Amino acid sequence: MSPFKALTWLVSPLALLALWAAVADAALFPANLLVPPLEVWRSFADLLATGELQEHLAGSLSRLSLGFAAGALAGLAFGTAMALSDTVEAYCAPLFHTLRQIPSIALIPMLVLLLGIDETFKVVIVAKTAFFPVALATVEGIRAIPRSHFEVAAVYRLRWPTLVARIALPAAVPAIVTGVRVALTRAWVVLVACELLAADSGLGQMIEMGRQMLRIDVVMVGVAITGVIGFALDFSLRRVERRLSGWQVAGR
Amino acid sequence: MNAIAPSFPAHVQTGALSIRNLSKTYPLKGRPVPVLQGIDLDIRPGEFVSILGASGCGKSTLLRLIVGLDPDYQGQILLDGQPLNGPGLERGIVFQDHRLFPWMTLQQNIALALKNHDLGTAQKQRLVDEHIALVGLRGYEQAYPHQLSGGMAQRGAIARALVNKPKVLLLDEPFGALDALTRVRLQQELQRIWVQERCTVIMVTHDIEEALYLGDRVIVMEANPGRIGEQVQLELAHPRQRDTALLFQHKQRLLAQLVGH
């Protein structure tokens, strides 16, 4: 591969940047509303130098990891139970499939009233957002396992802890990791949205404060960082996905 | 020819399988369709029985019932006089597809079969290594199934089925998915392994030559509904030569009978 080809992905961001600079330069919008790229970069450097950006990022990411870990693990456990147990399925399936249709954003007003606008509210909503995609992917991943795998397990009289840990989960890993990816992206988006509405720190709060003080440069830094963080999270999970489902791709 | 001693040795004491009036129906569009009807079979400990039949005659269903994957049947299946209840480690099975778990190495696949054995880790490890060597896969312990050829994967499946030291080994068209040359080689290997292990074997196949080459007895199954037809007793010691005149005669006769004149 030529060194230029490796940089192909850079073309579209550079083009966007150029367009942005050109439109800002043409003064179609007031300069304090459509801030030119260079000034946004300067604000970014300032926020970084004062440590303000790091503080907001740390706030957002700690909420994300706490809520996401709780939601994803619960989703994994619930999904496994529902896929393997007819009883759990019979009792929970209709409710589960109804609840997963409710957008997390729609729960914000109610959760704010119940839990206030503190950490609990944000962690809970992130956990809720992560729970459903992971649970759904786990259910469907385990259901899609060929019956022949379970027959072999039956022949060797594997008990259910072994069955879950050595057969069901590994076989469903590719589906589960895809679900985890979806969940993480959604959880991040929902978290930033929640911080916009109610928070005393975090990337969303930084954006909201910037808006209120008409510091659109700060808003744009926040928006860009949100995108970059989301991309980085998804990118690393893609790597994990490829590693964990190596046996599957190569088997085809 | 008759002077040759029966090929099953006297020292094998357990692994006698008795099937009494076994019938099985499947529901098809709400109506029960008989797949197996009135099967009566007595298999001696250490005997190699080939069950020969066209596809759809219920021979694979018979194996599924014996291994315990399907409890829904009429009649009795007795192992050493005891009625069977679900799967058990004293019965091993090899399917047509190897069914090794793709996310585990060969070694892990075989070790999983020993999961419910009350043995120490070292002893289990030794058994796994022994059986990998037995099927000629030494050096491939850490290989994943997709890194093995079809024939090698099937050897792995045989090792997994044997690692529990089953009294009865069930083979469901074990070489049906392999190319002709690999099939011949694995038949020879299976004969060598069986001469060494001497467990009771029931092999289902639609390959007449394979059935005759390996079996102490060949049972022809007839279809619709599946039932026992002709039985051929082969008084020929193992290991055998493929081109023995006796096997050839039987082959011609069975071929004419199964395929029609």
Short mmCIF file of C-alpha atoms in Angstrom, two decimals:
data_model
loop_
_atom_site.label_atom_id
_atom_site.label_comp_id
_atom_site.label_asym_id
_atom_site.label_seq_id
_atom_site.Cartn_x
_atom_site.Cartn_y
_atom_site.Cartn_z
CA MET A 1 0.00 0.00 0.00
CA SER A 2 1.42 3.39 -0.92
CA PRO A 3 1.82 5.91 1.91
CA PHE A 4 -0.72 8.16 0.19
CA LYS A 5 -3.38 5.50 0.20
CA ALA A 6 -3.05 5.14 3.98
CA LEU A 7 -4.01 8.79 4.29
CA THR A 8 -7.12 8.56 2.13
CA TRP A 9 -9.35 8.93 5.16
CA LEU A 10 -7.90 12.40 5.78
CA VAL A 11 -9.35 13.83 2.55
CA SER A 12 -12.94 14.29 3.74
CA PRO A 13 -12.14 15.95 7.10
CA LEU A 14 -9.73 18.32 5.37
CA ALA A 15 -12.36 19.15 2.77
CA LEU A 16 -14.89 19.88 5.52
CA LEU A 17 -12.35 22.06 7.29
CA ALA A 18 -11.63 23.93 4.06
CA LEU A 19 -15.34 24.47 3.42
CA TRP A 20 -15.81 25.72 6.96
CA ALA A 21 -12.85 28.13 6.61
CA ALA A 22 -14.12 29.36 3.25
CA VAL A 23 -17.68 29.99 4.47
CA ALA A 24 -16.38 31.74 7.62
CA ASP A 25 -14.00 33.80 5.51
CA ALA A 26 -16.79 34.85 3.13
CA ALA A 27 -18.52 36.42 6.15
CA LEU A 28 -21.93 34.97 5.25
CA PHE A 29 -22.62 34.68 8.99
CA PRO A 30 -21.44 36.92 11.82
CA ALA A 31 -17.95 35.84 12.90
CA ASN A 32 -19.09 35.28 16.50
CA LEU A 33 -21.72 32.76 15.32
CA LEU A 34 -19.74 30.86 12.70
CA VAL A 35 -16.32 30.98 14.29
CA PRO A 36 -13.45 30.31 11.88
CA PRO A 37 -11.51 27.06 12.44
CA LEU A 38 -8.34 28.76 13.60
CA GLU A 39 -10.12 30.56 16.42
CA VAL A 40 -11.86 27.39 17.52
CA TRP A 41 -8.45 25.75 17.61
CA ARG A 42 -7.17 28.60 19.82
CA SER A 43 -10.10 28.21 22.21
CA PHE A 44 -9.37 24.49 22.30
CA ALA A 45 -5.76 25.19 23.25
CA ASP A 46 -6.93 27.66 25.94
CA LEU A 47 -9.43 25.21 27.43
CA LEU A 48 -6.72 22.61 27.44
CA ALA A 49 -4.17 24.94 29.05
CA THR A 50 -6.52 25.94 31.87
CA GLY A 51 -7.44 22.30 32.45
CA GLU A 52 -11.11 23.13 32.04
CA LEU A 53 -11.57 20.74 29.14
CA GLN A 54 -9.91 17.86 30.98
CA GLU A 55 -12.19 18.44 33.94
CA HIS A 56 -15.33 18.31 31.81
CA LEU A 57 -14.05 15.27 29.95
CA ALA A 58 -13.23 13.45 33.17
CA GLY A 59 -16.75 14.19 34.44
CA SER A 60 -18.40 12.87 31.29
CA LEU A 61 -16.21 9.81 30.91
CA SER A 62 -16.55 8.73 34.54
CA ARG A 63 -20.35 8.92 34.27
CA LEU A 64 -20.18 7.04 31.01
CA SER A 65 -18.00 4.24 32.33
CA LEU A 66 -20.01 3.79 35.50
CA GLY A 67 -23.41 3.79 33.82
CA PHE A 68 -22.25 1.84 30.81
CA ALA A 69 -20.57 -0.90 32.82
CA ALA A 70 -23.65 -1.36 34.99
CA GLY A 71 -26.07 -1.30 32.05
CA ALA A 72 -24.04 -3.53 29.76
CA LEU A 73 -23.36 -6.17 32.43
CA ALA A 74 -27.01 -6.24 33.44
CA GLY A 75 -27.97 -6.48 29.77
CA LEU A 76 -25.59 -9.37 29.28
CA ALA A 77 -26.96 -11.24 32.28
CA PHE A 78 -30.58 -10.57 31.43
CA GLY A 79 -30.11 -11.39 27.75
CA THR A 80 -28.44 -14.69 28.59
CA ALA A 81 -31.21 -15.62 31.00
CA MET A 82 -33.93 -14.74 28.52
CA ALA A 83 -32.27 -16.65 25.68
CA LEU A 84 -31.68 -19.82 27.68
CA SER A 85 -34.72 -19.95 29.96
CA ASP A 86 -38.23 -20.31 28.63
CA THR A 87 -39.55 -19.18 32.00
CA VAL A 88 -37.69 -15.86 31.96
CA GLU A 89 -38.75 -15.41 28.35
CA ALA A 90 -42.41 -16.11 29.15
CA TYR A 91 -42.48 -13.66 32.04
CA CYS A 92 -40.36 -10.85 30.65
CA ALA A 93 -40.33 -10.82 26.84
CA PRO A 94 -43.35 -8.58 26.10
CA LEU A 95 -42.38 -6.02 28.73
CA PHE A 96 -38.77 -6.08 27.55
CA HIS A 97 -39.70 -5.51 23.93
CA THR A 98 -42.03 -2.66 24.90
CA LEU A 99 -39.56 -0.90 27.18
CA ARG A 100 -36.77 -1.07 24.64
CA GLN A 101 -38.88 1.01 22.25
CA ILE A 102 -38.92 3.97 24.66
CA PRO A 103 -36.22 6.48 23.73
CA SER A 104 -33.94 7.31 26.65
CA ILE A 105 -34.51 11.03 26.01
CA ALA A 106 -38.23 10.56 26.71
CA LEU A 107 -37.39 9.40 30.23
CA ILE A 108 -35.41 12.52 31.09
CA PRO A 109 -38.26 14.61 32.51
CA MET A 110 -39.50 11.80 34.71
CA LEU A 111 -36.04 10.81 35.92
CA VAL A 112 -35.14 14.41 36.71
CA LEU A 113 -38.25 14.67 38.90
CA LEU A 114 -37.50 11.37 40.64
CA LEU A 115 -33.72 11.53 40.97
CA GLY A 116 -32.93 15.20 40.68
CA ILE A 117 -30.28 16.51 38.35
CA ASP A 118 -27.29 15.02 40.12
CA GLU A 119 -25.01 12.18 39.14
CA THR A 120 -27.55 9.44 39.87
CA PHE A 121 -29.86 10.65 37.14
CA LYS A 122 -27.17 10.65 34.48
CA VAL A 123 -25.67 7.32 35.46
CA VAL A 124 -29.12 5.73 35.51
CA ILE A 125 -30.03 7.00 32.09
CA VAL A 126 -26.70 5.89 30.62
CA ALA A 127 -27.20 2.46 32.20
CA LYS A 128 -30.71 2.25 30.77
CA THR A 129 -29.43 3.24 27.33
CA ALA A 130 -26.68 0.61 27.44
CA PHE A 131 -28.88 -2.15 28.86
CA PHE A 132 -31.31 -2.62 26.00
CA PRO A 133 -29.04 -2.96 22.97
CA VAL A 134 -26.72 -5.32 24.87
CA ALA A 135 -29.62 -7.43 26.18
CA LEU A 136 -31.21 -7.62 22.74
CA ALA A 137 -27.94 -8.55 21.01
CA THR A 138 -27.26 -11.20 23.65
CA VAL A 139 -30.70 -12.76 23.29
CA GLU A 140 -30.46 -12.85 19.52
CA GLY A 141 -26.82 -13.93 19.50
CA ILE A 142 -27.49 -16.88 21.77
CA ARG A 143 -30.70 -17.81 19.96
CA ALA A 144 -28.81 -17.95 16.67
CA ILE A 145 -26.35 -20.56 17.97
CA PRO A 146 -26.85 -23.75 15.95
CA ARG A 147 -28.66 -26.48 17.84
CA SER A 148 -25.81 -28.85 17.05
CA HIS A 149 -23.59 -26.97 19.54
CA PHE A 150 -26.12 -27.56 22.30
CA GLU A 151 -26.45 -31.21 21.31
CA VAL A 152 -22.73 -31.73 21.77
CA ALA A 153 -23.01 -30.01 25.15
CA ALA A 154 -25.87 -32.36 26.05
CA VAL A 155 -23.90 -35.44 25.00
CA TYR A 156 -21.12 -34.44 27.40
CA ARG A 157 -23.67 -33.54 30.06
CA LEU A 158 -22.28 -30.06 30.53
CA ARG A 159 -23.96 -28.27 33.40
CA TRP A 160 -25.38 -24.83 32.89
CA PRO A 161 -22.49 -22.73 34.26
CA THR A 162 -20.19 -24.46 31.78
CA LEU A 163 -22.85 -24.23 29.10
CA VAL A 164 -23.12 -20.45 29.55
CA ALA A 165 -19.43 -19.71 29.99
CA ARG A 166 -17.92 -22.08 27.44
CA ILE A 167 -20.62 -22.49 24.79
CA ALA A 168 -23.39 -19.86 24.80
CA LEU A 169 -21.37 -16.70 25.45
CA PRO A 170 -18.34 -17.49 23.25
CA ALA A 171 -20.60 -18.53 20.38
CA ALA A 172 -22.59 -15.33 20.72
CA VAL A 173 -19.58 -13.04 21.18
CA PRO A 174 -19.64 -11.54 17.69
CA ALA A 175 -23.29 -10.55 18.06
CA ILE A 176 -22.80 -9.33 21.62
CA VAL A 177 -19.83 -7.12 20.77
CA THR A 178 -21.83 -5.53 17.97
CA GLY A 179 -24.59 -4.84 20.50
CA VAL A 180 -22.05 -3.38 22.91
CA ARG A 181 -20.81 -1.06 20.18
CA VAL A 182 -24.29 0.19 19.43
CA ALA A 183 -24.93 0.59 23.16
CA LEU A 184 -21.76 2.57 23.77
CA THR A 185 -22.42 4.98 20.93
CA ARG A 186 -25.98 5.57 22.10
CA ALA A 187 -24.98 5.91 25.73
CA TRP A 188 -22.42 8.58 24.84
CA VAL A 189 -24.91 10.56 22.75
CA VAL A 190 -27.57 10.38 25.45
CA LEU A 191 -25.10 11.37 28.16
CA VAL A 192 -24.00 14.51 26.33
CA ALA A 193 -27.65 15.37 25.73
CA CYS A 194 -28.43 14.96 29.43
CA GLU A 195 -25.52 17.15 30.38
CA LEU A 196 -26.84 19.83 28.06
CA LEU A 197 -30.06 19.85 30.04
CA ALA A 198 -28.86 19.43 33.57
CA ALA A 199 -25.33 19.20 34.89
CA ASP A 200 -22.66 21.10 36.72
CA SER A 201 -19.83 19.56 34.75
CA GLY A 202 -19.26 17.51 31.65
CA LEU A 203 -18.87 18.09 27.97
CA GLY A 204 -22.58 18.80 27.47
CA GLN A 205 -22.54 21.34 30.26
CA MET A 206 -19.52 23.03 28.70
CA ILE A 207 -21.43 23.32 25.43
CA GLU A 208 -24.51 24.71 27.18
CA MET A 209 -22.49 27.26 29.13
CA GLY A 210 -20.78 28.33 25.91
CA ARG A 211 -24.18 28.83 24.29
CA GLN A 212 -25.48 30.91 27.17
CA MET A 213 -22.44 33.15 27.09
CA LEU A 214 -22.48 33.25 23.29
CA ARG A 215 -19.06 31.64 23.21
CA ILE A 216 -19.77 29.66 20.06
CA ASP A 217 -16.07 28.78 19.79
CA VAL A 218 -16.40 26.84 23.06
CA VAL A 219 -19.60 25.22 21.78
CA MET A 220 -17.80 24.10 18.65
CA VAL A 221 -14.87 22.70 20.63
CA GLY A 222 -17.38 20.70 22.66
CA VAL A 223 -19.17 19.44 19.58
CA ALA A 224 -15.93 18.37 17.90
CA ILE A 225 -14.65 16.64 21.03
CA THR A 226 -17.96 14.79 21.41
CA GLY A 227 -17.55 13.43 17.89
CA VAL A 228 -13.90 12.50 18.34
CA ILE A 229 -14.56 10.70 21.66
CA GLY A 230 -17.48 8.81 20.14
CA PHE A 231 -15.33 7.80 17.21
CA ALA A 232 -12.47 6.67 19.44
CA LEU A 233 -14.79 4.54 21.60
CA ASP A 234 -16.35 2.88 18.59
CA PHE A 235 -13.00 2.39 16.90
CA SER A 236 -11.49 0.60 19.89
CA LEU A 237 -14.54 -1.65 20.21
CA ARG A 238 -14.24 -2.50 16.53
CA ARG A 239 -10.72 -3.73 17.24
CA VAL A 240 -12.00 -5.81 20.13
CA GLU A 241 -14.77 -7.16 17.90
CA ARG A 242 -12.30 -8.24 15.25
CA ARG A 243 -10.10 -9.97 17.81
CA LEU A 244 -12.91 -11.82 19.53
CA SER A 245 -14.62 -13.05 16.38
CA GLY A 246 -11.46 -14.11 14.59
CA TRP A 247 -12.50 -17.75 14.74
CA GLN A 248 -15.74 -16.91 13.00
CA VAL A 249 -14.42 -14.86 10.09
CA ALA A 250 -11.61 -17.30 9.41
CA GLY A 251 -14.02 -20.22 9.58
CA ARG A 252 -16.07 -18.97 6.68
CA MET B 1 -12.49 -69.05 6.24
CA ASN B 2 -14.69 -70.28 9.04
CA ALA B 3 -11.66 -71.27 11.05
CA ILE B 4 -10.91 -67.62 11.81
CA ALA B 5 -11.96 -66.73 15.34
CA PRO B 6 -14.65 -64.09 15.83
CA SER B 7 -13.00 -60.72 15.87
CA PHE B 8 -14.54 -59.42 19.08
CA PRO B 9 -12.38 -60.43 22.00
CA ALA B 10 -13.73 -62.16 25.06
CA HIS B 11 -12.21 -59.67 27.53
CA VAL B 12 -14.67 -56.91 26.70
CA GLN B 13 -17.34 -57.40 29.33
CA THR B 14 -19.42 -54.24 29.24
CA GLY B 15 -21.04 -52.31 26.46
CA ALA B 16 -23.84 -54.72 25.59
CA LEU B 17 -26.70 -52.88 23.96
CA SER B 18 -30.20 -54.29 23.73
CA ILE B 19 -32.93 -52.61 21.80
CA ARG B 20 -36.42 -53.97 22.38
CA ASN B 21 -39.34 -53.22 20.14
CA LEU B 22 -38.20 -49.65 19.52
CA SER B 23 -40.56 -47.36 17.62
CA LYS B 24 -40.48 -43.65 16.97
CA THR B 25 -42.88 -41.31 15.23
CA TYR B 26 -42.49 -37.73 14.09
CA PRO B 27 -45.44 -35.42 13.77
CA LEU B 28 -45.85 -34.21 10.22
CA LYS B 29 -48.63 -31.67 9.62
CA GLY B 30 -50.20 -32.80 12.88
CA ARG B 31 -50.21 -36.49 11.96
CA PRO B 32 -47.73 -38.97 13.40
CA VAL B 33 -45.45 -40.49 10.78
CA PRO B 34 -43.55 -43.61 11.83
CA VAL B 35 -39.77 -43.32 11.37
CA LEU B 36 -38.71 -46.42 13.23
CA GLN B 37 -40.86 -49.46 13.77
CA GLY B 38 -40.32 -52.52 15.90
CA ILE B 39 -36.54 -52.41 16.04
CA ASP B 40 -35.06 -55.37 17.93
CA LEU B 41 -31.30 -55.55 18.22
CA ASP B 42 -28.79 -57.22 20.49
CA ILE B 43 -25.26 -55.96 20.25
CA ARG B 44 -22.51 -57.81 22.06
CA PRO B 45 -19.86 -56.00 24.09
CA GLY B 46 -17.02 -54.96 21.83
CA GLU B 47 -18.89 -55.71 18.63
CA PHE B 48 -18.60 -53.43 15.60
CA VAL B 49 -22.01 -53.13 13.99
CA SER B 50 -22.54 -51.30 10.72
CA ILE B 51 -26.03 -50.10 9.99
CA LEU B 52 -26.44 -49.69 6.28
CA GLY B 53 -29.32 -47.87 4.70
CA ALA B 54 -30.41 -45.25 2.22
CA SER B 55 -30.90 -41.70 3.44
CA GLY B 56 -34.23 -41.23 5.18
CA CYS B 57 -34.46 -44.75 6.56
CA GLY B 58 -34.20 -43.50 10.14
CA LYS B 59 -30.69 -44.79 10.83
CA SER B 60 -29.49 -41.45 12.19
CA THR B 61 -32.64 -41.17 14.28
CA LEU B 62 -31.80 -44.55 15.78
CA LEU B 63 -28.40 -43.23 16.87
CA ARG B 64 -29.95 -40.07 18.33
CA LEU B 65 -32.22 -42.24 20.44
CA ILE B 66 -29.33 -44.42 21.62
CA VAL B 67 -27.13 -41.45 22.53
CA GLY B 68 -30.04 -39.95 24.45
CA LEU B 69 -30.67 -36.72 22.54
CA ASP B 70 -34.30 -37.60 21.97
CA PRO B 71 -36.28 -39.14 24.83
CA ASP B 72 -39.50 -39.40 22.86
CA TYR B 73 -39.82 -43.02 21.70
CA GLN B 74 -41.59 -46.28 22.46
CA GLY B 75 -39.80 -49.46 23.44
CA GLN B 76 -36.62 -49.97 25.41
CA ILE B 77 -32.94 -49.32 25.00
CA LEU B 78 -30.80 -51.15 27.55
CA LEU B 79 -27.08 -50.72 28.11
CA ASP B 80 -25.69 -53.67 30.05
CA GLY B 81 -29.24 -54.40 31.14
CA GLN B 82 -29.94 -50.88 32.43
CA PRO B 83 -32.50 -48.68 30.69
CA LEU B 84 -31.01 -45.47 29.35
CA ASN B 85 -32.02 -42.11 30.69
CA GLY B 86 -30.73 -39.20 28.63
CA PRO B 87 -27.15 -38.79 27.43
CA GLY B 88 -24.30 -40.32 29.39
CA LEU B 89 -20.55 -40.33 29.27
CA GLU B 90 -20.51 -44.09 28.66
CA ARG B 91 -21.80 -43.35 25.17
CA GLY B 92 -19.79 -41.26 22.74
CA ILE B 93 -20.91 -40.02 19.35
CA VAL B 94 -19.26 -38.70 16.20
CA PHE B 95 -21.53 -36.83 13.81
CA GLN B 96 -21.12 -36.37 10.09
CA ASP B 97 -19.91 -32.82 10.69
CA HIS B 98 -17.11 -32.68 13.22
CA ARG B 99 -18.98 -30.31 15.56
CA LEU B 100 -15.83 -29.12 17.23
CA PHE B 101 -16.46 -25.72 18.80
CA PRO B 102 -14.84 -23.17 16.49
CA TRP B 103 -13.74 -20.86 19.31
CA MET B 104 -11.72 -23.54 21.08
CA THR B 105 -8.44 -25.18 20.17
CA LEU B 106 -8.37 -28.91 19.46
CA GLN B 107 -7.04 -29.51 22.95
CA GLN B 108 -9.74 -27.41 24.60
CA ASN B 109 -12.43 -29.14 22.55
CA ILE B 110 -11.33 -32.56 23.67
CA ALA B 111 -10.77 -31.47 27.26
CA LEU B 112 -14.34 -30.14 27.41
CA ALA B 113 -15.64 -33.67 26.95
CA LEU B 114 -13.86 -34.59 30.20
CA LYS B 115 -15.44 -31.69 32.08
CA ASN B 116 -17.68 -33.89 34.19
CA HIS B 117 -15.11 -36.51 34.99
CA ASP B 118 -13.77 -36.79 38.48
CA LEU B 119 -10.14 -36.74 37.42
CA GLY B 120 -7.23 -34.52 38.36
CA THR B 121 -6.08 -31.82 35.95
CA ALA B 122 -2.86 -33.68 35.17
CA GLN B 123 -4.71 -36.90 34.51
CA LYS B 124 -7.19 -35.14 32.22
CA GLN B 125 -4.34 -33.49 30.38
CA ARG B 126 -2.68 -36.86 29.91
CA LEU B 127 -5.90 -38.39 28.55
CA VAL B 128 -6.34 -35.50 26.12
CA ASP B 129 -2.75 -35.82 24.90
CA GLU B 130 -3.07 -39.58 24.56
CA HIS B 131 -6.18 -39.31 22.45
CA ILE B 132 -4.76 -36.58 20.25
CA ALA B 133 -1.84 -38.92 19.61
CA LEU B 134 -4.22 -41.86 19.08
CA VAL B 135 -5.91 -40.13 16.14
CA GLY B 136 -2.58 -38.92 14.76
CA LEU B 137 -3.00 -35.21 15.45
CA ARG B 138 0.07 -34.64 17.60
CA GLY B 139 1.40 -31.17 16.88
CA TYR B 140 -2.06 -29.73 16.26
CA GLU B 141 -3.08 -29.38 19.91
CA GLN B 142 -3.30 -25.60 19.71
CA ALA B 143 -4.94 -25.46 16.27
CA TYR B 144 -8.46 -24.09 15.87
CA PRO B 145 -10.94 -26.20 13.89
CA HIS B 146 -10.86 -23.83 10.91
CA GLN B 147 -7.12 -24.44 10.69
CA LEU B 148 -7.66 -28.19 10.25
CA SER B 149 -8.68 -30.02 7.09
CA GLY B 150 -12.01 -31.85 7.06
CA GLY B 151 -10.33 -35.18 7.69
CA MET B 152 -8.24 -33.82 10.55
CA ALA B 153 -11.24 -32.17 12.17
CA GLN B 154 -13.09 -35.48 11.99
CA ARG B 155 -10.14 -37.22 13.64
CA GLY B 156 -10.43 -34.59 16.36
CA ALA B 157 -14.10 -35.43 16.74
CA ILE B 158 -13.22 -39.11 17.10
CA ALA B 159 -10.64 -38.25 19.78
CA ARG B 160 -13.25 -36.20 21.63
CA ALA B 161 -15.75 -39.06 21.50
CA LEU B 162 -13.18 -41.56 22.76
CA VAL B 163 -11.56 -39.50 25.50
CA ASN B 164 -14.28 -40.50 27.98
CA LYS B 165 -13.49 -44.15 27.29
CA PRO B 166 -17.11 -44.83 26.31
CA LYS B 167 -18.48 -48.34 26.37
CA VAL B 168 -20.40 -47.60 23.21
CA LEU B 169 -19.17 -45.43 20.38
CA LEU B 170 -21.83 -44.21 17.95
CA LEU B 171 -20.75 -43.06 14.52
CA ASP B 172 -23.28 -41.19 12.41
CA GLU B 173 -21.96 -41.30 8.84
CA PRO B 174 -18.64 -40.15 10.24
CA PHE B 175 -16.85 -39.97 6.90
CA GLY B 176 -19.83 -39.00 4.75
CA ALA B 177 -18.62 -35.45 4.21
CA LEU B 178 -15.03 -36.32 3.32
CA ASP B 179 -13.43 -36.82 -0.06
CA ALA B 180 -12.95 -40.41 -1.24
CA LEU B 181 -9.23 -40.71 -0.47
CA THR B 182 -9.49 -39.18 2.99
CA ARG B 183 -12.44 -41.44 3.67
CA VAL B 184 -10.46 -44.59 2.85
CA ARG B 185 -7.57 -43.45 5.00
CA LEU B 186 -9.83 -42.64 7.94
CA GLN B 187 -11.61 -46.00 7.65
CA GLN B 188 -8.25 -47.67 8.05
CA GLU B 189 -7.42 -45.41 10.98
CA LEU B 190 -10.75 -46.14 12.62
CA GLN B 191 -10.09 -49.86 12.29
CA ARG B 192 -6.69 -49.46 13.91
CA ILE B 193 -8.15 -47.37 16.74
CA TRP B 194 -11.00 -49.78 17.32
CA VAL B 195 -8.67 -52.81 17.40
CA GLN B 196 -6.80 -50.92 20.12
CA GLU B 197 -9.81 -49.69 22.14
CA ARG B 198 -12.33 -52.46 21.51
CA CYS B 199 -15.41 -50.58 22.61
CA THR B 200 -18.79 -51.43 21.17
CA VAL B 201 -19.30 -49.47 17.95
CA ILE B 202 -22.46 -48.76 16.04
CA MET B 203 -21.71 -47.05 12.77
CA VAL B 204 -24.42 -45.74 10.52
CA THR B 205 -23.44 -45.37 6.88
CA HIS B 206 -24.73 -45.53 3.33
CA ASP B 207 -21.40 -46.75 2.02
CA ILE B 208 -21.61 -50.53 1.47
CA GLU B 209 -17.87 -51.01 1.26
CA GLU B 210 -17.30 -49.06 4.47
CA ALA B 211 -19.99 -51.05 6.28
CA LEU B 212 -18.43 -54.37 5.23
CA TYR B 213 -14.82 -53.37 5.73
CA LEU B 214 -15.36 -52.29 9.34
CA GLY B 215 -18.33 -54.26 10.64
CA ASP B 216 -18.41 -57.56 12.51
CA ARG B 217 -21.99 -57.44 11.46
CA VAL B 218 -23.78 -55.42 8.82
CA ILE B 219 -27.43 -54.65 9.41
CA VAL B 220 -29.42 -53.43 6.47
CA MET B 221 -32.14 -50.97 7.38
CA GLU B 222 -35.23 -50.63 5.29
CA ALA B 223 -37.11 -47.39 4.98
CA ASN B 224 -40.69 -46.14 5.46
CA PRO B 225 -40.86 -46.93 8.27
CA GLY B 226 -37.30 -47.69 9.31
CA ARG B 227 -36.90 -51.33 10.31
CA ILE B 228 -34.24 -54.01 10.44
CA GLY B 229 -33.77 -55.94 7.22
CA GLU B 230 -31.08 -58.43 6.37
CA GLN B 231 -28.16 -59.02 8.74
CA VAL B 232 -24.77 -60.13 7.50
CA GLN B 233 -22.36 -61.73 9.97
CA LEU B 234 -18.75 -61.26 8.89
CA GLU B 235 -16.46 -63.84 10.45
CA LEU B 236 -13.31 -62.05 9.49
CA ALA B 237 -10.62 -60.92 11.89
CA HIS B 238 -9.51 -57.28 12.18
CA PRO B 239 -7.46 -55.59 10.87
CA ARG B 240 -8.83 -56.54 7.51
CA GLN B 241 -7.79 -56.23 3.92
CA ARG B 242 -10.13 -54.26 1.74
CA ASP B 243 -9.93 -56.64 -1.23
CA THR B 244 -10.86 -59.84 0.61
CA ALA B 245 -13.00 -62.08 -1.61
CA LEU B 246 -15.61 -62.53 1.09
CA LEU B 247 -16.16 -58.78 1.43
CA PHE B 248 -16.34 -58.47 -2.34
CA GLN B 249 -19.04 -61.15 -2.63
CA HIS B 250 -21.12 -59.51 0.06
CA LYS B 251 -20.66 -56.16 -1.59
CA GLN B 252 -21.95 -57.38 -4.94
CA ARG B 253 -24.94 -59.02 -3.33
CA LEU B 254 -25.85 -56.05 -1.11
CA LEU B 255 -25.39 -53.63 -3.94
CA ALA B 256 -27.76 -55.60 -6.15
CA GLN B 257 -30.22 -55.82 -3.30
CA LEU B 258 -30.11 -52.16 -2.25
CA VAL B 259 -29.86 -50.50 -5.61
CA GLY B 260 -31.99 -52.98 -7.53
CA HIS B 261 -31.14 -55.19 -10.45
#
